[in-house]
Amino acid sequence: MTEKWKTRTKLVHQGSRRSQYGEMAEAIFLTQGFAYPDAESAEARFIKTGEDEFIYARYGNPTTRTFEERIAALEGTEDAFATASGMAAVNGALTSMLRAGDHVVSSRALFGSCLYILEEILTRYGVKVTFVDGADLNQWRAAVTPGTKAVFFESMSNPTLELVDIAAVSEIAHAAGALVVVDNVFATPIFSRAVEQGADVVVYSTTKHIDGQGRALGGVICGTTEFIRKTVEPYMKHTGGSMSPFTSWIMLNGMATLDLRCRAMAESALKIARALEGEAKVKKVIYPGLESHPQHALAMAQMGSGGTLVTFEIEGGKEAAFRFQNALEIAKISNNLGDAKSIATHPATTTHQRLPDDQKARLGITPGLIRFSVGLEDAEDLIADLRGGLAAV
Ligand SMILES: *Cc1c(COP(=O)(O)O)cnc(C)c1O
């Protein structure tokens, strides 16, 4: 029955469990453990844990299970495992499936912590990693070999909003027998069709749009039942990266409005991108929803939207970017994204500060670059705020 539900219905009802009280809101099962009616039941549960049977919150919890079922239904995967943060999800998805001698191909334009896992952690344990320019299919073709176990990429990169063609890279990966693991944060689960385009495993930091109000860290790994239960779950439950029931409850509440929020933010993002294109002090506007974006056609085919972030370069480098940020009245200077509150980030001095200058240049992280996470405020107010910032430059 629930398979027929459309997105908004799933976001409100999928996976709901009700106790004997029939509570309307999702209950928070704030419990680490579960009492068994007798010793025989305890023994039986440790041999085989059935549906809606739980042992310990690190292994699973009713509130967390509700969240996992809801996000899996939304993403179109058989199952999901909720994690303590987005990074626990990225690490869990990769580390649980890889062993010494395996080969991974990854796009180069990655969130700093993702880069750390691929460059520092995996290689420490004998996994070979090859980095490619994610938008260049020829580099993927050259790097993926029959020994490649997985490919990893952010479907839309941070902060320069460059897309990786999920369908094309999946075809290359699958021909070599490699699993496709996508960090899909910037695409959001609302605009994602990653699984139908070929992704095998989809990872989210739920800290971003899924919570959507900047309250809690969380993450999730979506995939087949086989991958989630046989590969991910044993790794996660024994290494301690599971989502807390309280966080799961926060995420469930975020999900009820996820579709409405992402669509409203993307609508405002397009208006903002268009307005910025006409501004004299703005050198360049990067927004996949604009016809001027080099991958506009791919963005429309892959996501049907330009997403909820707009990146732009201000004339005058770091000094101009700082003046702009300091003059904002509505948008906050911070580094989260997907929040109800608009956020202006200066990647060169914050999120990407640690990268050497040549790598910043290679990734297009220039001193005048601003990443703007569009919130739920009125679009006209935001445009006026951005204009106020530019006037101070
Ligand atoms: C934020 C983010 C992460 C990490 O998520 P946390 O919840 O902060 O651990 C990973 N990948 C991308 C693309 C992100 O934006």
Coordinates of C-alpha atoms and ligand atoms in Angstrom, one line a residue:
M1 CA 0.0 0.0 0.0
T2 CA 2.7 2.5 1.1
E3 CA 4.7 1.9 -2.2
K4 CA 1.9 3.8 -4.0
W5 CA 2.3 6.8 -1.8
K6 CA 3.8 9.9 -3.3
T7 CA 6.7 11.8 -1.7
R8 CA 4.8 14.1 0.6
T9 CA 2.6 11.3 2.0
K10 CA 5.7 9.1 2.7
L11 CA 7.4 12.1 4.4
V12 CA 4.5 12.3 6.9
H13 CA 3.5 8.7 7.5
Q14 CA 6.0 6.1 6.2
G15 CA 7.3 3.8 8.9
S16 CA 5.1 5.2 11.7
R17 CA 4.8 3.0 14.8
R18 CA 2.3 3.6 17.5
S19 CA 2.4 2.3 21.0
Q20 CA -0.7 1.0 22.9
Y21 CA -1.6 4.7 23.5
G22 CA -2.1 5.5 19.8
E23 CA -0.1 8.7 20.1
M24 CA -0.4 11.0 17.0
A25 CA 3.2 12.3 17.1
E26 CA 6.1 9.9 16.6
A27 CA 7.2 8.7 20.1
I28 CA 10.8 9.1 21.2
F29 CA 11.9 5.7 22.5
L30 CA 14.7 7.2 24.7
T31 CA 15.9 3.9 25.9
Q32 CA 19.3 2.1 25.4
G33 CA 17.8 -1.3 26.1
F34 CA 14.7 -3.5 25.9
A35 CA 13.3 -5.9 28.5
Y36 CA 12.6 -9.5 27.4
P37 CA 9.5 -11.3 28.8
D38 CA 11.7 -14.3 29.7
A39 CA 15.1 -15.8 29.4
E40 CA 14.1 -17.9 26.4
S41 CA 13.0 -14.8 24.5
A42 CA 16.3 -13.1 25.2
E43 CA 18.2 -16.1 23.9
A44 CA 16.0 -16.2 20.8
R45 CA 16.4 -12.5 20.0
F46 CA 20.2 -12.8 20.2
I47 CA 20.1 -15.7 17.7
K48 CA 17.8 -13.9 15.3
T49 CA 16.3 -10.4 15.7
G50 CA 13.0 -10.2 14.0
E51 CA 11.2 -7.2 12.6
D52 CA 10.4 -4.6 15.4
E53 CA 12.5 -6.5 17.8
F54 CA 15.4 -4.6 19.4
I55 CA 18.4 -5.5 21.6
Y56 CA 20.3 -2.3 22.2
A57 CA 20.1 1.2 20.8
R58 CA 23.5 1.0 19.1
Y59 CA 22.0 -1.9 17.1
G60 CA 18.6 -0.3 16.5
N61 CA 15.8 1.5 18.1
P62 CA 12.1 1.9 17.2
T63 CA 12.3 5.7 16.6
T64 CA 15.5 5.3 14.6
R65 CA 13.9 2.4 12.7
T66 CA 10.9 4.7 11.8
F67 CA 13.4 7.3 10.4
E68 CA 15.3 4.6 8.5
E69 CA 12.2 3.3 6.8
R70 CA 11.0 6.7 6.0
I71 CA 14.2 7.8 4.3
A72 CA 14.6 4.5 2.5
A73 CA 11.1 4.8 1.0
L74 CA 11.9 8.4 0.0
E75 CA 15.2 7.5 -1.6
G76 CA 13.8 4.4 -3.3
T77 CA 16.2 2.0 -1.6
E78 CA 15.3 -1.3 0.2
D79 CA 16.8 -0.2 3.5
A80 CA 18.8 2.4 5.3
F81 CA 21.0 2.7 8.4
A82 CA 21.0 6.0 10.4
T83 CA 24.3 7.3 11.8
A84 CA 25.5 9.8 14.3
S85 CA 26.6 12.3 11.7
G86 CA 27.1 12.6 8.0
M87 CA 30.7 11.7 8.4
A88 CA 29.9 8.5 10.3
A89 CA 27.7 7.7 7.2
V90 CA 30.4 8.4 4.7
N91 CA 33.0 6.5 6.8
G92 CA 30.6 3.6 7.5
A93 CA 29.6 3.2 3.8
L94 CA 33.2 3.0 2.6
T95 CA 35.1 1.4 5.5
S96 CA 32.5 -1.3 6.0
M97 CA 32.9 -2.6 2.4
L98 CA 36.6 -2.1 1.8
R99 CA 39.7 -4.0 2.8
A100 CA 43.5 -3.8 2.1
G101 CA 44.3 -4.1 -1.5
D102 CA 41.0 -2.7 -2.8
H103 CA 40.9 0.2 -5.2
V104 CA 38.6 3.2 -5.0
V105 CA 38.1 6.0 -7.6
S106 CA 36.8 9.3 -6.2
S107 CA 36.1 12.7 -7.5
R108 CA 38.6 15.3 -6.3
A109 CA 36.1 18.1 -5.3
L110 CA 35.1 16.8 -1.9
F111 CA 34.0 18.1 1.5
G112 CA 37.1 18.3 3.6
S113 CA 36.3 15.4 6.0
C114 CA 35.4 13.2 3.0
L115 CA 38.8 13.9 1.5
Y116 CA 40.4 13.0 4.9
I117 CA 38.7 9.6 4.9
L118 CA 39.8 8.8 1.3
E119 CA 43.3 10.3 1.5
E120 CA 44.3 9.6 5.0
I121 CA 42.2 6.8 6.6
L122 CA 41.6 4.4 3.8
T123 CA 45.1 4.6 2.4
R124 CA 46.5 3.9 5.9
Y125 CA 44.8 0.5 5.8
G126 CA 46.1 -0.4 2.3
V127 CA 43.2 0.8 0.2
K128 CA 44.4 2.4 -3.1
V129 CA 42.6 5.6 -4.0
T130 CA 42.7 7.4 -7.4
F131 CA 41.3 10.9 -7.6
V132 CA 39.7 12.2 -10.8
D133 CA 38.0 15.4 -12.0
G134 CA 34.4 14.3 -11.4
A135 CA 32.9 16.2 -14.4
D136 CA 35.4 14.6 -16.8
L137 CA 34.0 11.2 -17.9
N138 CA 37.2 10.3 -19.7
Q139 CA 39.1 10.5 -16.4
W140 CA 36.6 8.1 -14.8
R141 CA 37.0 5.7 -17.8
A142 CA 40.7 5.8 -17.4
A143 CA 40.8 5.3 -13.6
V144 CA 38.2 2.6 -13.1
T145 CA 39.7 -0.8 -13.7
P146 CA 38.4 -4.4 -13.1
G147 CA 40.0 -4.2 -9.7
T148 CA 38.0 -1.2 -8.6
K149 CA 35.7 -2.0 -5.7
A150 CA 33.9 1.3 -5.4
V151 CA 33.5 4.8 -6.9
F152 CA 32.7 7.7 -4.6
F153 CA 31.6 11.3 -5.4
E154 CA 29.5 14.2 -4.3
S155 CA 26.7 14.4 -6.9
M156 CA 27.0 18.2 -6.7
S157 CA 30.2 19.6 -5.3
N158 CA 30.9 22.0 -2.5
P159 CA 31.2 25.0 -2.9
T160 CA 31.4 25.3 -6.7
L161 CA 28.2 23.4 -7.5
E162 CA 29.8 21.1 -10.2
L163 CA 27.7 18.1 -11.0
V164 CA 28.9 14.5 -11.6
D165 CA 26.8 12.7 -14.1
I166 CA 25.4 9.8 -11.9
A167 CA 24.1 7.7 -14.8
A168 CA 27.3 7.9 -16.9
V169 CA 29.7 7.3 -14.0
S170 CA 27.5 4.4 -12.8
E171 CA 27.7 2.8 -16.2
I172 CA 31.5 3.0 -16.2
A173 CA 31.6 1.7 -12.6
H174 CA 29.2 -1.2 -13.1
A175 CA 31.0 -2.4 -16.2
A176 CA 34.0 -3.0 -14.0
G177 CA 31.9 -4.5 -11.2
A178 CA 32.4 -1.5 -8.8
L179 CA 29.8 -0.2 -6.4
V180 CA 28.6 3.4 -6.8
V181 CA 28.5 5.4 -3.5
V182 CA 27.1 8.9 -3.8
D183 CA 27.3 11.7 -1.2
N184 CA 24.1 13.4 -2.2
V185 CA 23.8 16.2 0.4
F186 CA 23.7 19.1 -2.1
A187 CA 21.2 17.4 -4.3
T188 CA 18.8 16.7 -1.3
P189 CA 16.6 13.6 -1.1
I190 CA 13.8 15.7 -2.7
F191 CA 15.7 16.4 -6.0
S192 CA 17.6 13.1 -5.9
R193 CA 16.8 10.3 -8.4
A194 CA 20.3 8.8 -7.8
V195 CA 19.1 5.2 -7.4
E196 CA 17.1 5.2 -10.6
Q197 CA 20.2 6.7 -12.3
G198 CA 22.4 3.9 -11.1
A199 CA 23.7 4.7 -7.6
D200 CA 24.0 1.7 -5.4
V201 CA 24.5 3.5 -2.1
V202 CA 23.3 7.0 -1.3
V203 CA 24.7 8.8 1.7
Y204 CA 23.3 12.0 3.4
S205 CA 24.4 14.3 6.2
T206 CA 20.9 14.7 7.7
T207 CA 22.4 17.7 9.6
K208 CA 21.6 19.7 6.4
H209 CA 18.2 19.8 4.7
I210 CA 16.7 16.8 6.5
D211 CA 16.8 18.4 9.9
G212 CA 16.6 21.7 8.1
Q213 CA 16.7 23.8 11.3
G214 CA 20.3 23.4 12.3
R215 CA 19.5 21.5 15.5
A216 CA 21.3 18.1 15.4
L217 CA 24.0 16.2 13.6
G218 CA 23.0 13.1 11.8
G219 CA 23.6 10.9 8.8
V220 CA 22.2 8.0 6.9
I221 CA 23.3 5.3 4.5
C222 CA 20.7 4.1 2.0
G223 CA 21.1 0.9 0.0
T224 CA 20.0 -2.7 -0.6
T225 CA 18.9 -4.8 2.3
E226 CA 21.9 -7.1 1.6
F227 CA 24.4 -4.1 1.7
I228 CA 22.8 -2.4 4.7
R229 CA 22.2 -5.4 6.9
K230 CA 25.2 -7.6 5.9
T231 CA 27.9 -5.0 5.3
V232 CA 27.0 -1.7 7.0
E233 CA 25.1 -2.8 10.1
P234 CA 27.8 -5.1 11.6
Y235 CA 30.4 -2.4 11.1
M236 CA 28.2 0.4 12.5
K237 CA 26.8 -1.4 15.5
H238 CA 30.2 -2.6 16.6
T239 CA 32.0 0.6 16.1
G240 CA 29.4 2.9 17.7
G241 CA 28.3 5.3 15.0
S242 CA 24.6 4.9 15.3
M243 CA 22.1 7.7 15.4
S244 CA 20.6 8.5 18.8
P245 CA 16.8 8.0 19.2
F246 CA 16.4 11.7 20.1
T247 CA 18.2 12.7 16.9
S248 CA 16.0 10.3 14.9
W249 CA 12.9 12.0 16.4
I250 CA 14.3 15.4 15.3
M251 CA 15.0 14.1 11.8
L252 CA 11.4 12.6 11.6
N253 CA 10.0 16.0 12.4
G254 CA 12.2 17.6 9.8
M255 CA 11.1 15.2 7.2
A256 CA 7.4 16.1 7.4
T257 CA 8.2 19.5 5.8
L258 CA 11.3 18.4 3.7
D259 CA 9.6 18.6 0.3
L260 CA 8.0 21.9 1.0
R261 CA 11.2 23.4 2.3
C262 CA 13.5 22.2 -0.4
R263 CA 11.1 23.4 -3.2
A264 CA 10.7 26.8 -1.5
M265 CA 14.4 27.2 -1.0
A266 CA 15.2 26.2 -4.6
E267 CA 12.5 28.6 -5.9
S268 CA 14.1 31.4 -4.0
A269 CA 17.6 30.3 -5.0
L270 CA 16.7 30.7 -8.7
K271 CA 15.3 34.2 -8.0
I272 CA 18.5 35.1 -6.1
A273 CA 20.8 33.7 -8.8
R274 CA 18.9 35.7 -11.5
A275 CA 19.1 38.9 -9.4
L276 CA 22.9 38.4 -8.7
E277 CA 23.6 37.9 -12.4
G278 CA 22.6 41.6 -13.0
E279 CA 24.8 42.9 -10.2
A280 CA 27.9 44.9 -11.3
K281 CA 30.1 43.8 -8.3
V282 CA 29.4 40.1 -8.9
K283 CA 31.9 38.6 -11.3
K284 CA 30.3 35.3 -11.6
V285 CA 27.2 33.5 -10.5
I286 CA 27.2 29.7 -10.2
Y287 CA 23.8 28.1 -10.0
P288 CA 22.9 24.9 -11.9
G289 CA 19.4 26.2 -12.4
L290 CA 20.7 29.1 -14.5
E291 CA 21.0 28.6 -18.3
S292 CA 24.5 30.1 -17.9
H293 CA 25.7 27.1 -15.8
P294 CA 27.8 24.8 -18.0
Q295 CA 26.0 21.8 -16.7
H296 CA 22.5 23.3 -16.7
A297 CA 21.1 20.5 -19.0
L298 CA 22.6 17.8 -16.8
A299 CA 21.2 19.5 -13.6
M300 CA 17.7 19.5 -15.1
A301 CA 17.9 15.9 -16.2
Q302 CA 19.5 14.7 -13.0
M303 CA 17.7 16.7 -10.4
G304 CA 15.0 18.7 -12.1
S305 CA 16.2 21.7 -10.1
G306 CA 19.2 23.8 -9.5
G307 CA 19.1 23.1 -5.8
T308 CA 19.1 25.3 -2.7
L309 CA 22.6 26.8 -2.8
V310 CA 24.0 29.7 -4.9
T311 CA 27.7 30.4 -5.2
F312 CA 29.0 33.7 -6.5
E313 CA 32.3 35.5 -6.8
I314 CA 32.5 39.1 -5.7
E315 CA 34.8 41.6 -7.4
G316 CA 37.6 42.6 -5.1
G317 CA 38.8 39.3 -3.4
K318 CA 38.8 38.5 0.3
E319 CA 38.4 42.1 1.5
A320 CA 35.3 42.7 -0.6
A321 CA 33.9 39.3 0.4
F322 CA 34.4 40.1 4.1
R323 CA 32.8 43.6 3.7
F324 CA 29.8 41.9 2.0
Q325 CA 29.4 39.3 4.7
N326 CA 29.7 41.9 7.5
A327 CA 27.0 44.1 6.0
L328 CA 24.4 41.3 5.8
E329 CA 21.4 41.8 8.1
I330 CA 19.3 38.7 7.5
A331 CA 21.7 36.0 6.3
K332 CA 24.0 34.7 9.0
I333 CA 27.8 34.2 8.6
S334 CA 28.1 30.5 9.4
N335 CA 29.0 27.2 7.6
N336 CA 26.0 24.9 7.8
L337 CA 23.7 24.6 4.8
G338 CA 20.1 23.5 4.1
D339 CA 19.0 25.5 7.2
A340 CA 15.8 27.5 7.4
K341 CA 18.0 30.5 8.1
S342 CA 20.1 31.7 5.1
I343 CA 23.8 31.3 5.5
A344 CA 26.7 33.1 3.8
T345 CA 30.0 31.2 3.9
H346 CA 33.4 32.3 2.7
P347 CA 34.9 28.9 1.8
A348 CA 38.5 30.1 1.3
T349 CA 38.9 31.2 4.9
T350 CA 36.6 28.7 6.6
T351 CA 35.4 25.4 5.2
H352 CA 38.3 25.0 2.8
Q353 CA 40.9 27.1 4.7
R354 CA 43.2 24.1 5.2
L355 CA 43.6 23.4 1.5
P356 CA 46.9 24.6 -0.1
D357 CA 46.5 27.6 -2.4
D358 CA 47.1 25.6 -5.6
Q359 CA 44.4 23.1 -4.7
K360 CA 42.0 26.0 -3.9
A361 CA 42.7 27.5 -7.3
R362 CA 42.2 24.1 -8.9
L363 CA 38.8 23.7 -7.2
G364 CA 37.8 27.3 -8.1
I365 CA 37.8 28.4 -4.5
T366 CA 38.8 32.0 -5.1
P367 CA 39.2 34.7 -2.4
G368 CA 36.0 36.5 -3.6
L369 CA 33.9 33.4 -3.5
I370 CA 30.7 33.2 -1.4
R371 CA 28.6 30.1 -0.9
F372 CA 25.0 31.1 -0.1
S373 CA 22.7 28.6 1.5
V374 CA 19.2 29.9 0.7
G375 CA 16.8 29.7 3.7
L376 CA 13.1 30.0 4.1
E377 CA 13.0 33.8 4.4
D378 CA 11.1 35.8 1.8
A379 CA 13.1 35.8 -1.4
E380 CA 12.7 39.6 -1.9
D381 CA 14.0 40.3 1.6
L382 CA 17.0 38.1 0.8
I383 CA 17.7 39.8 -2.5
A384 CA 17.5 43.2 -0.7
D385 CA 19.9 41.8 2.0
L386 CA 22.4 40.6 -0.7
R387 CA 22.2 44.0 -2.4
G388 CA 22.8 45.7 0.9
G389 CA 25.9 43.5 1.3
L390 CA 27.2 44.3 -2.2
A391 CA 26.6 48.0 -1.6
A392 CA 29.1 47.8 1.2
V393 CA 31.8 46.4 -1.0
Ligands
LIG1 C1 28.1 18.4 5.8 C2 28.5 17.4 4.9 C3 29.1 16.2 5.3 C4 29.3 15.8 6.7 O1 28.2 15.8 7.5 P1 28.1 16.0 9.1 O2 26.7 15.8 9.4 O3 28.6 17.4 9.3 O4 29.1 15.0 9.6 C5 29.5 15.3 4.3 N1 29.3 15.6 3.0 C6 28.8 16.7 2.5 C7 28.7 17.0 1.1 C8 28.4 17.7 3.5 O5 27.9 18.8 3.0

